[in-house]
Short mmCIF file of C-alpha atoms in Angstrom, two decimals:
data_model
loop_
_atom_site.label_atom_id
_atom_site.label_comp_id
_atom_site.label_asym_id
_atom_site.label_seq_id
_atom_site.Cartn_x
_atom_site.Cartn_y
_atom_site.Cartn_z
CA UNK N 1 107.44 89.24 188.13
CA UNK N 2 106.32 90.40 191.24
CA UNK N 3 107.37 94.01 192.99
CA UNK N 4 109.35 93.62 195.68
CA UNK N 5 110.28 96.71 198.15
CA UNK N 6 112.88 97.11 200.44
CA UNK N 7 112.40 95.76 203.63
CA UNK N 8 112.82 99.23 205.60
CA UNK N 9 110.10 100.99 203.10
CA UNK N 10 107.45 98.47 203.63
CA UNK N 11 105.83 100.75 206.12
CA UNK N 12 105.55 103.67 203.97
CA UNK N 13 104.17 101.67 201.00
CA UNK N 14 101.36 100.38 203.46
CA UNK N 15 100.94 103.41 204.98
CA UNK N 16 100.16 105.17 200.96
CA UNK N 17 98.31 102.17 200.57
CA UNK N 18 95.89 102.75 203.25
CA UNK N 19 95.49 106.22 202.65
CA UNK N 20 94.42 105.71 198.77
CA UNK N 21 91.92 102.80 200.37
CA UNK N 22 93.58 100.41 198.49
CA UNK N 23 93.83 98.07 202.10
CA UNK N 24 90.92 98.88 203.79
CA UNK N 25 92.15 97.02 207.12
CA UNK N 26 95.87 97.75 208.69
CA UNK N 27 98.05 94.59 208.82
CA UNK N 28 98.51 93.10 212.52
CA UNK N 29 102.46 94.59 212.61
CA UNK N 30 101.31 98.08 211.32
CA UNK N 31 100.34 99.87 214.91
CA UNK N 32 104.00 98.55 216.16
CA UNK N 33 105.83 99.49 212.99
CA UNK N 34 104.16 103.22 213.77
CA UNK N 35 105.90 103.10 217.22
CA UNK N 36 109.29 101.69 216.09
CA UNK N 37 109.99 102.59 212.09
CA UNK N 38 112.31 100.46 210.25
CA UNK N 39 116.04 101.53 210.27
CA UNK N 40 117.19 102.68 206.76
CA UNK N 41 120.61 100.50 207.95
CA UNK N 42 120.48 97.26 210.36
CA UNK N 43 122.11 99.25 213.15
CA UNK N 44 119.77 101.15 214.91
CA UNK N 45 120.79 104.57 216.31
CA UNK N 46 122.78 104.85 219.52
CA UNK N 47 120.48 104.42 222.62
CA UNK N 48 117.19 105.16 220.65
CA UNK N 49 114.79 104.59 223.77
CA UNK N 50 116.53 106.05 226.22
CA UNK N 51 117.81 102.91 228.09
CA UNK N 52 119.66 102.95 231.05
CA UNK N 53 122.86 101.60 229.80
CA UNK N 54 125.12 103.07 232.91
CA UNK N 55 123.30 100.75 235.46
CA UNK N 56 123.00 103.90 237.63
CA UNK N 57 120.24 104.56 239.82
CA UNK N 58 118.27 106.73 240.24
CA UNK N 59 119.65 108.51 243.44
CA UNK N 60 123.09 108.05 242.13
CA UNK N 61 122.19 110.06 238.96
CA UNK N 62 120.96 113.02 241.36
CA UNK N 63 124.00 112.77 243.09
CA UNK N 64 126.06 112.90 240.33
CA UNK N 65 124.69 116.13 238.71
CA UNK N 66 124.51 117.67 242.48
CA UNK N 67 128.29 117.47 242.62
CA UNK N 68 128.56 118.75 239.22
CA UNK N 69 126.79 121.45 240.06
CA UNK N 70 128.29 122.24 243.20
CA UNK N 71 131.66 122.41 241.26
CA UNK N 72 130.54 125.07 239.13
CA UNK N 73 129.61 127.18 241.75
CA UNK N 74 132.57 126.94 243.41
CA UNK N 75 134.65 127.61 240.11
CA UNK N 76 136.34 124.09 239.78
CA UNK N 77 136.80 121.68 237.28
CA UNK N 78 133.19 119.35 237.36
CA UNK N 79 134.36 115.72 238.74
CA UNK N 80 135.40 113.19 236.93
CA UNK N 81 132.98 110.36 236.20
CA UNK N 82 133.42 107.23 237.97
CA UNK N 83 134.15 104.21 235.50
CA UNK N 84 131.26 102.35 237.45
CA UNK N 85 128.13 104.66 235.84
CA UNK N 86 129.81 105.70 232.71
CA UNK N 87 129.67 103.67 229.73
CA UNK N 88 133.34 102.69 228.30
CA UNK N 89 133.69 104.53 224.60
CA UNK N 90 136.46 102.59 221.77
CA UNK N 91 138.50 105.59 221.87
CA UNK N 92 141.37 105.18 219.83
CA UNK N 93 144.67 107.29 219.31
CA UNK N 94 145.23 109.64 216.13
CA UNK N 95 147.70 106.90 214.93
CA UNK N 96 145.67 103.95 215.01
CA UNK N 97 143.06 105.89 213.54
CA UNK N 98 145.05 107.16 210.89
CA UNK N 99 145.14 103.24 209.55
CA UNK N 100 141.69 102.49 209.93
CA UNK N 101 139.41 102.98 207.13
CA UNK N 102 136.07 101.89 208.55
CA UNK N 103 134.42 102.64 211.82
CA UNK N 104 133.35 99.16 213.02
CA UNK N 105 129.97 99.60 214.52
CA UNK N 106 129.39 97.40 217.62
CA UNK N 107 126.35 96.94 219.56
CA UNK N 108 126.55 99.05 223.15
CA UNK N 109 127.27 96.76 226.51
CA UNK N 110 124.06 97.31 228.59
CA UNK N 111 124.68 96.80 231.88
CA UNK N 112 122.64 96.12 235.01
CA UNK N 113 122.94 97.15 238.21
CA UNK N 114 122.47 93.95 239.66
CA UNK N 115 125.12 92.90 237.45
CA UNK N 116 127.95 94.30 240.43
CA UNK N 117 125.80 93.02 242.85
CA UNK N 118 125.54 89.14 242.14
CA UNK N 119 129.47 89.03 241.39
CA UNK N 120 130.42 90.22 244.73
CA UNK N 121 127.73 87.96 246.61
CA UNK N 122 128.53 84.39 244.63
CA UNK N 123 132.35 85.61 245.06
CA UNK N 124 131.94 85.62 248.96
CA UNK N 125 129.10 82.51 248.67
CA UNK N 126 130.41 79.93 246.01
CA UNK N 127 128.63 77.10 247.10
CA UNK N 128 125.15 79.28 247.01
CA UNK N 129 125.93 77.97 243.43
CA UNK N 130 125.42 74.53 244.37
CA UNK N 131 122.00 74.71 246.32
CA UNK N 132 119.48 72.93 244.47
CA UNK N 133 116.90 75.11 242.57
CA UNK N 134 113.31 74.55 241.28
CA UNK N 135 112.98 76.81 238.06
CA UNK N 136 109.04 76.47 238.16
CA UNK N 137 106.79 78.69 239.64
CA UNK N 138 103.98 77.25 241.54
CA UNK N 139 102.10 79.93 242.54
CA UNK N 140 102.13 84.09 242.06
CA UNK N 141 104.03 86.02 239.70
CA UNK N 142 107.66 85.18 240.11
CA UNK N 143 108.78 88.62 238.41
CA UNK N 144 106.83 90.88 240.46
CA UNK N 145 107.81 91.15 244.13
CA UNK N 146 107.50 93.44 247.40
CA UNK N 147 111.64 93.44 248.18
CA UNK N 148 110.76 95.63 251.30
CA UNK N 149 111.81 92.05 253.33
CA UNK N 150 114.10 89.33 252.23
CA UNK N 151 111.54 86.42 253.36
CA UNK N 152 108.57 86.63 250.31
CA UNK N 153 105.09 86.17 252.06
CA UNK N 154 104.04 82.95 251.23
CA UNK N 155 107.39 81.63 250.62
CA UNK N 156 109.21 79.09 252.92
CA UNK N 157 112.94 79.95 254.29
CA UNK N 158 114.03 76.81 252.23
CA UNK N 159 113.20 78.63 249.00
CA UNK N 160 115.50 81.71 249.32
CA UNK N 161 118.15 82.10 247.46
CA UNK N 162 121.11 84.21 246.32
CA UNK N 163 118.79 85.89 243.96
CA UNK N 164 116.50 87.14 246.52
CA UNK N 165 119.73 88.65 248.46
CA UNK N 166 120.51 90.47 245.27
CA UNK N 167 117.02 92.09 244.46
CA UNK N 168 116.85 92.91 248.51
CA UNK N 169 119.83 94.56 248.67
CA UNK N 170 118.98 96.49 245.27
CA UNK N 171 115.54 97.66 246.89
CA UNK N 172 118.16 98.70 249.94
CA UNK N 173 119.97 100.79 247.68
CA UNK N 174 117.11 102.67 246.32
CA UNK N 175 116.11 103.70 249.78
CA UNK N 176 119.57 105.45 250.15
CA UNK N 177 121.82 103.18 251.80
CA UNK N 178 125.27 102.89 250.22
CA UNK N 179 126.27 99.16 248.93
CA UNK N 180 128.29 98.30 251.82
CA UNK N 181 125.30 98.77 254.31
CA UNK N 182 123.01 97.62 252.07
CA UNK N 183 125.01 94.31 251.35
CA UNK N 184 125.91 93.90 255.25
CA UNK N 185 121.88 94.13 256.06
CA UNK N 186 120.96 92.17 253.47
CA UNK N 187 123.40 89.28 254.03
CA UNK N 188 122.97 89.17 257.66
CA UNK N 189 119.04 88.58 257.44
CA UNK N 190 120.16 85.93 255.19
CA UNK N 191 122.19 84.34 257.34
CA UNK N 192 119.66 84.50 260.25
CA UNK N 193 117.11 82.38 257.94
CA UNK N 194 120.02 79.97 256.74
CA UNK N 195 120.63 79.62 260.85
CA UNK N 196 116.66 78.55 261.04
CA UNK N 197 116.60 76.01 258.30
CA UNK N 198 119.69 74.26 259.92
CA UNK N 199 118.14 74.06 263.02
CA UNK N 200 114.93 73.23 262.13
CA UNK N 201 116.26 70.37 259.89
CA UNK N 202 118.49 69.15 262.71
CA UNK N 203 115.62 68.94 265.12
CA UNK N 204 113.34 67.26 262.92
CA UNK N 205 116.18 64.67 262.54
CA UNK N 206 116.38 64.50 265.91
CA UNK N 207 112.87 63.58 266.64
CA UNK N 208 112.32 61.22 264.03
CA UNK N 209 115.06 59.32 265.71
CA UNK N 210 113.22 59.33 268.83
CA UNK N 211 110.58 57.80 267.36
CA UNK N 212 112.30 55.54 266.05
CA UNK N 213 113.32 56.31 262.53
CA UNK N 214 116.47 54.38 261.45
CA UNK N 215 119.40 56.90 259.19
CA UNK N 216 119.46 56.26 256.03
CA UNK N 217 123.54 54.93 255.25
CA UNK N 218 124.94 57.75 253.21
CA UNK N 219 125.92 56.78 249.11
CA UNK N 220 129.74 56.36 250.49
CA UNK N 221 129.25 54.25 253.31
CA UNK N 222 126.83 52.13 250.89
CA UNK N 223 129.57 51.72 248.43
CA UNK N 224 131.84 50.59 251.21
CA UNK N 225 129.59 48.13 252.69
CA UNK N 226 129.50 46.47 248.84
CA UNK N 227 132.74 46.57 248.48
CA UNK N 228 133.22 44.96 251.81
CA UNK N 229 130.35 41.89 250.85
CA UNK N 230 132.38 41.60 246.99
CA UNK N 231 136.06 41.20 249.06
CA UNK N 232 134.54 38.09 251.16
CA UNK N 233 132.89 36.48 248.33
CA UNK N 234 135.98 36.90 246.74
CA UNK N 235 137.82 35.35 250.06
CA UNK N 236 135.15 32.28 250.13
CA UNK N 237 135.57 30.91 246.16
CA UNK N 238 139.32 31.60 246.52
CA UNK N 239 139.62 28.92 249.49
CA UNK N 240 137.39 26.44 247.59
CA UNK N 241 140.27 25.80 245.19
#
């Protein structure tokens, strides 16, 4: 019968392994199960690498501990945290926890800070929602950007979308601009390029016209003009009998 070790011991048995030169070469996971050690349990500790699970930046977090401070000096009771950068805790009253038996362990809700930031855009632009997208990138590294403008170099103003207000905005923020100004410069730029495309695709209309381009009926008047044809048909076999 074969041995069999526990799944979070594994390391350790390689790592004894190696050192009496039983395994002469490390397997390929052994460098990254150095780094990251199995968990004894299959819940890993609370915030082991230091994640930012508040969604706060960085700015805000200097902020924070300056009023903190401040209050100390001044002998008063440090500020509150704001619900916004502090992560909720399942606090429960002595009563409820006199009835349970086992803490329930639940994974933490990370949060991003762009998280905020693309509810309160798509809840003031709902039919951003509805703008056709293309989901491949053609050219360039789609996750690494210069947000210092809202208009990408090499990008056209038909390819901008809500996401690029969101990361522009962000990038606003870190400068030190509040959310509000941030928010009202990044939306109007927006809106200045939106302006652009209309008129750019209204003039191109235009002189296609001029040249002599016939419009294309739209789907509805289509369907009418069918529907139209089908009645007369309908008129002409009825008056044959």
């Amino acid at each position: 019968m074969a041995f069999k070790s526990p799944p979070a011991k594994v390391h350790s048995y390689v790592t004894k392994l190696l050192k009496a030169n039983i395994i002469k070469n490390p397997p390929v996971w052994y460098p990254a199960a150095s780094l990251a050690p199995p968990s004894p349990t299959f819940l890993r500790e609370r915030d082991p690498s230091g994640a930012n699970l508040h969604a706060q930046l960085k700015f805000e977090k200097e902020a924070e501990i300056k009023h903190k401070k401040e209050a100390l000096a001044a002998g008063l009771p440090a500020p509150a945290p704001s619900t916004s950068t502090v992560q909720k805790e399942l606090t429960r009253s002595s009563r409820s926890q006199k009835h349970l038996r086992w803490k329930t362990e639940r994974p933490q809700k990370i949060v991003y800070p762009e998280d905020k930031l693309r509810r309160r855009f798509y809840e003031d632009h709902p039919w951003e929602l509805r703008r056709p997208r293309c989901l491949i990138e053609t050219s360039g590294d789609g996750t690494r950007r210069n947000w210092t403008s809202l208009l990408q170099p090499g990008r056209s103003i038909a390819d901008l979308t809500g996401e690029d207000v969101i990361q522009y905005q962000l990038y606003l923020m870190t400068t030190g601009k509040s959310e509000r100004e941030a928010y009202h410069i990044a939306t109007e730029e927006f809106y200045l390029h939106r302006a652009q495309e209309e008129t750019e695709a209204r003039v191109a209309k235009a002189q296609a016209m001029a040249f002599g381009l016939k419009p294309r009926r739209s789907f509805v008047m289509n369907g009418l003009k069918r529907e139209e044809a089908a009645l007369l048909e309908a008129e002409r076999n009825a008056a044959k009998f």
